[in-house]
Amino acid sequence: MSDPTPVTPESSTGTHSVQDSYFEEADLALIDALQAAPRAAWSQIGPALGMDATTAARRWERLRANGLAWVTAYDSARTTTIAFVDIRCLPQHLDAVQAAATALPWVYSVDAITGDFDLMLSVASADLPTLDRWLRRGIGSLPGVRSTRTTVGITLYGEGSEWSIRAMQRVRRAELSMPRPPGRTSYSTVEHNRLAPPDQALVDALGADGRLGFTALADATGISEHTARRRLHRMIREGQVTLRCDLAYPIAGLPTLAVYRMSVPHNALEVTGSELARLDNVRMCAAVSGPHNLLVQVLLHGLHGLDAFDTVLAERFPALRVKDRTLVMYSAKRIGWLLDRRGRAIGRVPLGPGDYTPATR
């Protein structure tokens, strides 16, 4: 496969033909394999799926080219201060606020939501003072923003890189799975030592295509192939970088994303958070600041799945109380990737600290 050109808002056309916007069962199994091992060689992926390496690579190219699935990379949660920001807008300014927030490199994700607020942002910064400055000047000062509510991440129990679509045989998947740090991850809330420039350049290049080969990585970063290989393997081993295979959820039969704000007694928080993160439908689970100490995102096959999931919560976690349940109407941005209303990738805003000043174009 030839090295792809990184997709940006300027270079993306945002159009996909109808016939290319579907998943076959073999496609979903391929995505599952790449969720387990995002950078595994096609010579490993193919046999695990019962196909040859060339067929696996060709299938992946169709999915990637049509925005149905992609592999990306980003800084580890333990090196980053994360906040979840709800925004209430004047109706006539909602589109403009969403566009401005989506263009900011430190806003990782943007969801249009139901309920008392209009948008939910996932924001990353170096520390709490930086977060405060960006939110006040970069979000709070936008015309049309009526109010905001900020919740800071404290402990991450599970995130999207660990969620699986579960479309391949479990034994085969286990053969591919990369080793992951066990259990919880504490978010950083203080200035951390930034990655060395060569390491950051590798993460930036992999953000555009997490499967770039080492020759292409060397060309993109200006370091030798040997150095690129050594540095990336070290970052993966030390948990400094997260690799993730993502996909268009609605087209894959998962059109409902629900955000739960929950409370549990503090002495049960870690056990509850860890067990919640292992549920099949849970895409993200984190302990957070504020009146509700758990924030959970759940992927479902439809609205009918909400009652079933609530039943599971009541039966397995009797001490847990659901305080709020919000639906995501659509995701405009996820981990830097711009999405259309069907969840397909149509562009990318490279992640980074950038400036707090919103884009005006």
Short mmCIF file of C-alpha atoms in Angstrom, two decimals:
data_model
loop_
_atom_site.label_atom_id
_atom_site.label_comp_id
_atom_site.label_asym_id
_atom_site.label_seq_id
_atom_site.Cartn_x
_atom_site.Cartn_y
_atom_site.Cartn_z
CA MET A 1 0.00 0.00 0.00
CA SER A 2 1.35 3.40 -0.87
CA ASP A 3 1.88 5.93 1.88
CA PRO A 4 -1.28 8.07 2.14
CA THR A 5 -1.30 11.83 2.20
CA PRO A 6 -2.45 13.05 5.65
CA VAL A 7 -6.05 14.21 5.47
CA THR A 8 -6.72 17.79 6.56
CA PRO A 9 -9.85 19.96 6.41
CA GLU A 10 -8.31 21.74 3.43
CA SER A 11 -7.49 18.59 1.48
CA SER A 12 -10.62 16.54 2.21
CA THR A 13 -13.57 16.68 -0.14
CA GLY A 14 -15.87 15.09 2.43
CA THR A 15 -17.66 13.00 -0.21
CA HIS A 16 -18.09 9.24 -0.37
CA SER A 17 -20.14 7.24 -2.85
CA VAL A 18 -23.10 5.29 -1.48
CA GLN A 19 -21.78 1.96 -2.71
CA ASP A 20 -18.57 2.45 -0.75
CA SER A 21 -20.33 3.20 2.54
CA TYR A 22 -20.92 -0.24 3.99
CA PHE A 23 -19.19 -2.94 6.02
CA GLU A 24 -18.99 -6.60 5.12
CA GLU A 25 -18.54 -9.12 7.92
CA ALA A 26 -14.95 -9.64 6.83
CA ASP A 27 -14.39 -5.87 7.12
CA LEU A 28 -15.60 -5.84 10.72
CA ALA A 29 -13.34 -8.78 11.55
CA LEU A 30 -10.43 -6.90 9.99
CA ILE A 31 -11.20 -3.84 12.11
CA ASP A 32 -11.38 -6.04 15.20
CA ALA A 33 -7.95 -7.43 14.38
CA LEU A 34 -6.52 -3.93 14.01
CA GLN A 35 -8.15 -2.85 17.25
CA ALA A 36 -6.20 -5.65 18.90
CA ALA A 37 -2.94 -4.89 17.06
CA PRO A 38 -3.08 -1.57 15.15
CA ARG A 39 0.39 -1.93 13.61
CA ALA A 40 0.55 -5.69 13.08
CA ALA A 41 1.94 -6.78 9.72
CA TRP A 42 -0.51 -7.92 7.08
CA SER A 43 1.30 -11.27 7.16
CA GLN A 44 -0.03 -11.62 10.73
CA ILE A 45 -3.45 -10.06 10.21
CA GLY A 46 -4.37 -12.04 7.10
CA PRO A 47 -3.87 -15.58 8.48
CA ALA A 48 -5.68 -14.65 11.72
CA LEU A 49 -8.70 -13.81 9.57
CA GLY A 50 -8.41 -16.73 7.18
CA MET A 51 -7.29 -14.59 4.23
CA ASP A 52 -3.99 -13.80 2.59
CA ALA A 53 -2.01 -10.68 3.43
CA THR A 54 -2.73 -9.00 0.10
CA THR A 55 -6.49 -9.39 0.50
CA ALA A 56 -6.35 -8.00 4.04
CA ALA A 57 -4.33 -4.98 2.88
CA ARG A 58 -6.69 -4.35 -0.04
CA ARG A 59 -9.75 -4.51 2.22
CA TRP A 60 -8.17 -2.07 4.63
CA GLU A 61 -7.34 0.37 1.84
CA ARG A 62 -11.01 0.46 0.77
CA LEU A 63 -12.16 1.10 4.33
CA ARG A 64 -9.56 3.79 4.94
CA ALA A 65 -10.03 5.53 1.59
CA ASN A 66 -13.79 5.78 2.17
CA GLY A 67 -13.52 7.07 5.72
CA LEU A 68 -15.06 3.93 7.21
CA ALA A 69 -12.09 3.07 9.43
CA TRP A 70 -8.71 4.53 10.31
CA VAL A 71 -5.75 3.99 12.63
CA THR A 72 -4.46 6.96 14.61
CA ALA A 73 -2.13 7.76 17.51
CA TYR A 74 -2.08 10.28 20.34
CA ASP A 75 -0.38 11.07 23.65
CA SER A 76 -1.09 8.73 26.53
CA ALA A 77 -3.75 9.77 29.04
CA ARG A 78 -1.22 9.64 31.88
CA THR A 79 0.77 12.50 30.37
CA THR A 80 -2.23 14.76 29.74
CA THR A 81 -4.77 16.83 31.64
CA ILE A 82 -8.19 15.90 30.27
CA ALA A 83 -11.45 17.76 30.69
CA PHE A 84 -14.98 17.18 29.44
CA VAL A 85 -16.66 20.49 28.66
CA ASP A 86 -20.39 20.94 28.11
CA ILE A 87 -21.43 24.09 26.22
CA ARG A 88 -24.80 25.79 26.10
CA CYS A 89 -25.24 28.04 23.05
CA LEU A 90 -27.67 30.53 21.64
CA PRO A 91 -29.46 28.59 18.87
CA GLN A 92 -28.43 30.94 16.07
CA HIS A 93 -24.74 30.61 17.06
CA LEU A 94 -24.62 26.83 17.56
CA ASP A 95 -23.13 25.97 14.16
CA ALA A 96 -20.49 28.68 14.46
CA VAL A 97 -19.48 27.60 17.97
CA GLN A 98 -19.25 23.99 16.88
CA ALA A 99 -17.11 24.91 13.86
CA ALA A 100 -14.77 27.04 15.99
CA ALA A 101 -14.36 24.34 18.64
CA THR A 102 -13.80 21.65 16.03
CA ALA A 103 -10.94 23.64 14.48
CA LEU A 104 -8.99 23.87 17.75
CA PRO A 105 -6.11 21.35 17.97
CA TRP A 106 -6.45 20.93 21.74
CA VAL A 107 -10.12 19.98 21.43
CA TYR A 108 -9.88 16.25 20.75
CA SER A 109 -13.56 15.45 20.29
CA VAL A 110 -16.82 17.35 19.68
CA ASP A 111 -20.26 15.79 20.15
CA ALA A 112 -23.69 17.33 19.59
CA ILE A 113 -25.80 16.20 22.53
CA THR A 114 -29.32 16.22 23.92
CA GLY A 115 -30.30 17.70 27.27
CA ASP A 116 -29.48 20.99 28.97
CA PHE A 117 -26.31 21.56 26.92
CA ASP A 118 -25.75 21.56 23.16
CA LEU A 119 -22.15 20.37 22.76
CA MET A 120 -19.75 18.16 24.69
CA LEU A 121 -16.02 18.60 24.11
CA SER A 122 -13.10 16.44 25.16
CA VAL A 123 -10.15 18.75 25.78
CA ALA A 124 -6.46 18.00 26.44
CA SER A 125 -3.88 20.35 27.94
CA ALA A 126 -0.54 20.28 29.73
CA ASP A 127 -1.90 21.25 33.16
CA LEU A 128 -4.84 22.82 34.98
CA PRO A 129 -3.75 26.48 34.60
CA THR A 130 -3.37 26.00 30.85
CA LEU A 131 -6.74 24.30 30.71
CA ASP A 132 -8.33 27.22 32.55
CA ARG A 133 -6.76 29.77 30.19
CA TRP A 134 -7.83 27.92 27.06
CA LEU A 135 -11.38 27.40 28.26
CA ARG A 136 -11.85 31.01 29.34
CA ARG A 137 -10.34 32.60 26.25
CA GLY A 138 -10.75 29.93 23.62
CA ILE A 139 -14.23 28.62 24.42
CA GLY A 140 -15.91 30.93 26.90
CA SER A 141 -15.27 34.02 24.79
CA LEU A 142 -16.88 32.65 21.63
CA PRO A 143 -19.91 34.67 20.49
CA GLY A 144 -23.09 32.79 21.30
CA VAL A 145 -21.73 30.71 24.22
CA ARG A 146 -24.18 31.15 27.09
CA SER A 147 -22.52 28.91 29.68
CA THR A 148 -20.11 26.03 30.12
CA ARG A 149 -19.65 23.18 32.59
CA THR A 150 -16.23 21.60 33.01
CA THR A 151 -15.47 18.19 34.50
CA VAL A 152 -11.83 17.18 34.93
CA GLY A 153 -10.73 13.59 34.39
CA ILE A 154 -9.09 11.98 37.43
CA THR A 155 -8.72 8.27 36.66
CA LEU A 156 -9.23 6.47 33.35
CA TYR A 157 -10.55 2.92 33.65
CA GLY A 158 -11.11 2.26 29.95
CA GLU A 159 -11.11 4.23 26.69
CA GLY A 160 -11.87 3.88 23.00
CA SER A 161 -8.51 2.30 22.17
CA GLU A 162 -9.46 -0.65 24.40
CA TRP A 163 -13.01 -1.08 23.11
CA SER A 164 -13.54 -3.83 20.55
CA ILE A 165 -16.26 -4.48 17.99
CA ARG A 166 -15.84 -8.22 18.74
CA ALA A 167 -16.23 -9.50 15.20
CA MET A 168 -13.47 -12.13 15.10
CA GLN A 169 -12.84 -15.30 17.02
CA ARG A 170 -11.67 -14.55 20.55
CA VAL A 171 -8.77 -16.99 20.36
CA ARG A 172 -7.54 -15.45 17.12
CA ARG A 173 -7.84 -11.98 18.59
CA ALA A 174 -5.86 -12.97 21.66
CA GLU A 175 -3.02 -14.12 19.39
CA LEU A 176 -2.78 -10.60 17.93
CA SER A 177 -3.41 -8.46 21.01
CA MET A 178 -0.69 -6.06 22.04
CA PRO A 179 0.32 -6.02 25.71
CA ARG A 180 -1.44 -3.18 27.52
CA PRO A 181 -0.80 -1.63 30.91
CA PRO A 182 -3.17 -3.34 33.39
CA GLY A 183 -5.96 -1.57 35.21
CA ARG A 184 -6.42 2.11 35.85
CA THR A 185 -4.54 5.12 34.49
CA SER A 186 -4.29 8.34 36.46
CA TYR A 187 -4.65 11.45 34.33
CA SER A 188 -1.96 14.07 34.73
CA THR A 189 -2.98 17.41 36.26
CA VAL A 190 0.45 19.06 36.32
CA GLU A 191 2.93 20.14 33.69
CA HIS A 192 4.63 16.98 32.44
CA ASN A 193 7.87 16.56 30.60
CA ARG A 194 6.96 16.90 26.95
CA LEU A 195 8.09 14.23 24.56
CA ALA A 196 11.46 14.80 22.94
CA PRO A 197 11.04 16.42 19.51
CA PRO A 198 11.77 13.19 17.56
CA ASP A 199 9.22 11.30 19.68
CA GLN A 200 6.59 14.00 19.24
CA ALA A 201 7.24 14.02 15.50
CA LEU A 202 6.58 10.27 15.42
CA VAL A 203 3.29 10.66 17.32
CA ASP A 204 2.22 13.48 14.99
CA ALA A 205 2.97 11.41 11.88
CA LEU A 206 1.15 8.38 13.29
CA GLY A 207 -1.83 10.58 14.15
CA ALA A 208 -2.44 10.94 10.42
CA ASP A 209 -1.86 7.24 9.71
CA GLY A 210 -1.08 4.91 12.59
CA ARG A 211 0.03 2.18 10.19
CA LEU A 212 2.78 4.15 8.47
CA GLY A 213 5.79 1.92 7.87
CA PHE A 214 9.15 2.80 9.38
CA THR A 215 10.55 3.99 6.05
CA ALA A 216 7.65 6.43 5.69
CA LEU A 217 7.99 7.46 9.34
CA ALA A 218 11.66 8.19 8.80
CA ASP A 219 10.84 10.33 5.76
CA ALA A 220 8.09 12.19 7.64
CA THR A 221 10.17 12.92 10.74
CA GLY A 222 13.69 13.34 9.34
CA ILE A 223 15.18 10.63 11.54
CA SER A 224 16.64 7.31 10.49
CA GLU A 225 14.47 4.24 10.04
CA HIS A 226 16.37 2.45 12.81
CA THR A 227 15.86 5.37 15.19
CA ALA A 228 12.16 5.63 14.33
CA ARG A 229 11.70 1.93 15.07
CA ARG A 230 13.58 2.08 18.35
CA ARG A 231 11.86 5.22 19.62
CA LEU A 232 8.36 4.05 18.72
CA HIS A 233 8.83 0.64 20.33
CA ARG A 234 10.06 2.36 23.49
CA MET A 235 7.10 4.75 23.58
CA ILE A 236 4.65 1.88 23.15
CA ARG A 237 6.40 -0.18 25.82
CA GLU A 238 6.42 2.73 28.30
CA GLY A 239 2.83 3.72 27.57
CA GLN A 240 3.66 7.20 26.21
CA VAL A 241 1.62 6.79 23.04
CA THR A 242 -1.81 5.29 22.36
CA LEU A 243 -2.55 3.58 19.04
CA ARG A 244 -6.16 3.11 18.07
CA CYS A 245 -8.23 1.70 15.21
CA ASP A 246 -11.46 3.64 14.90
CA LEU A 247 -14.51 3.28 12.66
CA ALA A 248 -17.81 4.83 11.59
CA TYR A 249 -20.03 3.52 14.37
CA PRO A 250 -23.46 4.21 12.81
CA ILE A 251 -22.60 2.37 9.60
CA ALA A 252 -21.32 -0.57 11.65
CA GLY A 253 -24.74 -0.88 13.33
CA LEU A 254 -23.94 1.14 16.45
CA PRO A 255 -25.91 4.37 15.95
CA THR A 256 -26.56 5.13 19.63
CA LEU A 257 -23.86 6.67 21.83
CA ALA A 258 -25.07 7.50 25.34
CA VAL A 259 -23.21 9.48 27.98
CA TYR A 260 -23.95 8.53 31.58
CA ARG A 261 -23.06 10.59 34.63
CA MET A 262 -23.10 8.29 37.64
CA SER A 263 -22.34 8.35 41.34
CA VAL A 264 -20.99 5.57 43.49
CA PRO A 265 -19.65 5.62 47.09
CA HIS A 266 -15.97 6.51 47.07
CA ASN A 267 -14.92 3.23 48.66
CA ALA A 268 -16.51 1.40 45.72
CA LEU A 269 -15.29 3.76 43.00
CA GLU A 270 -12.23 1.89 41.76
CA VAL A 271 -13.88 -1.54 41.72
CA THR A 272 -17.01 -0.19 40.05
CA GLY A 273 -15.07 1.83 37.47
CA SER A 274 -12.87 -1.14 36.57
CA GLU A 275 -15.85 -3.50 36.22
CA LEU A 276 -17.87 -0.99 34.19
CA ALA A 277 -14.97 -0.56 31.77
CA ARG A 278 -15.05 -4.30 31.02
CA LEU A 279 -18.70 -4.31 29.90
CA ASP A 280 -19.05 -4.96 26.16
CA ASN A 281 -20.99 -1.77 25.44
CA VAL A 282 -18.79 0.59 27.45
CA ARG A 283 -16.49 2.61 25.21
CA MET A 284 -15.07 4.92 27.88
CA CYS A 285 -15.18 5.01 31.67
CA ALA A 286 -13.46 7.59 33.87
CA ALA A 287 -13.59 8.93 37.39
CA VAL A 288 -14.14 12.67 37.23
CA SER A 289 -14.45 15.78 39.36
CA GLY A 290 -17.82 17.27 40.23
CA PRO A 291 -21.04 16.08 41.85
CA HIS A 292 -21.04 12.82 39.84
CA ASN A 293 -17.83 10.81 40.14
CA LEU A 294 -18.14 8.57 37.07
CA LEU A 295 -18.47 9.51 33.40
CA VAL A 296 -19.30 6.59 31.09
CA GLN A 297 -19.86 6.44 27.32
CA VAL A 298 -21.88 3.52 25.99
CA LEU A 299 -22.24 2.29 22.39
CA LEU A 300 -25.53 0.57 21.55
CA HIS A 301 -27.31 -0.93 18.53
CA GLY A 302 -30.24 1.44 19.00
CA LEU A 303 -32.35 3.27 21.56
CA HIS A 304 -33.89 -0.06 22.54
CA GLY A 305 -30.55 -0.98 24.08
CA LEU A 306 -30.80 1.70 26.78
CA ASP A 307 -33.29 -0.20 28.95
CA ALA A 308 -31.26 -3.40 28.70
CA PHE A 309 -28.07 -1.57 29.68
CA ASP A 310 -29.82 0.16 32.60
CA THR A 311 -31.01 -3.26 33.77
CA VAL A 312 -27.44 -4.54 33.75
CA LEU A 313 -26.36 -1.53 35.81
CA ALA A 314 -29.11 -2.10 38.37
CA GLU A 315 -28.37 -5.82 38.70
CA ARG A 316 -24.57 -5.69 38.79
CA PHE A 317 -23.98 -2.38 40.57
CA PRO A 318 -26.65 -1.89 43.25
CA ALA A 319 -24.75 0.98 44.90
CA LEU A 320 -24.48 2.95 41.66
CA ARG A 321 -26.87 5.79 40.89
CA VAL A 322 -27.45 7.17 37.37
CA LYS A 323 -27.73 10.95 37.72
CA ASP A 324 -27.95 11.93 34.05
CA ARG A 325 -28.19 10.17 30.69
CA THR A 326 -27.46 12.15 27.53
CA LEU A 327 -27.58 11.00 23.92
CA VAL A 328 -25.02 11.99 21.30
CA MET A 329 -26.94 13.07 18.21
CA TYR A 330 -23.76 12.96 16.11
CA SER A 331 -20.02 13.30 16.55
CA ALA A 332 -18.37 16.12 14.60
CA LYS A 333 -14.84 15.24 15.70
CA ARG A 334 -13.19 12.26 17.39
CA ILE A 335 -9.54 12.25 18.46
CA GLY A 336 -8.76 14.92 15.89
CA TRP A 337 -10.65 13.32 13.00
CA LEU A 338 -13.53 15.25 11.44
CA LEU A 339 -16.64 13.14 10.89
CA ASP A 340 -19.74 13.48 8.73
CA ARG A 341 -23.23 12.76 10.08
CA ARG A 342 -22.78 9.03 9.36
CA GLY A 343 -19.54 8.86 11.32
CA ARG A 344 -17.15 8.68 8.35
CA ALA A 345 -13.78 10.41 8.51
CA ILE A 346 -13.72 13.37 6.12
CA GLY A 347 -10.71 15.30 7.37
CA ARG A 348 -8.36 15.83 10.28
CA VAL A 349 -7.20 18.61 12.56
CA PRO A 350 -3.73 17.57 13.85
CA LEU A 351 -3.73 17.36 17.64
CA GLY A 352 -1.48 19.63 19.63
CA PRO A 353 -1.31 22.50 22.10
CA GLY A 354 -1.72 25.17 19.43
CA ASP A 355 -3.03 28.51 20.64
CA TYR A 356 -6.21 29.15 22.62
CA THR A 357 -7.47 31.58 19.97
CA PRO A 358 -10.36 30.04 17.99
CA ALA A 359 -10.09 29.81 14.23
CA THR A 360 -12.14 32.49 12.52
CA ARG A 361 -12.29 31.10 9.02
#
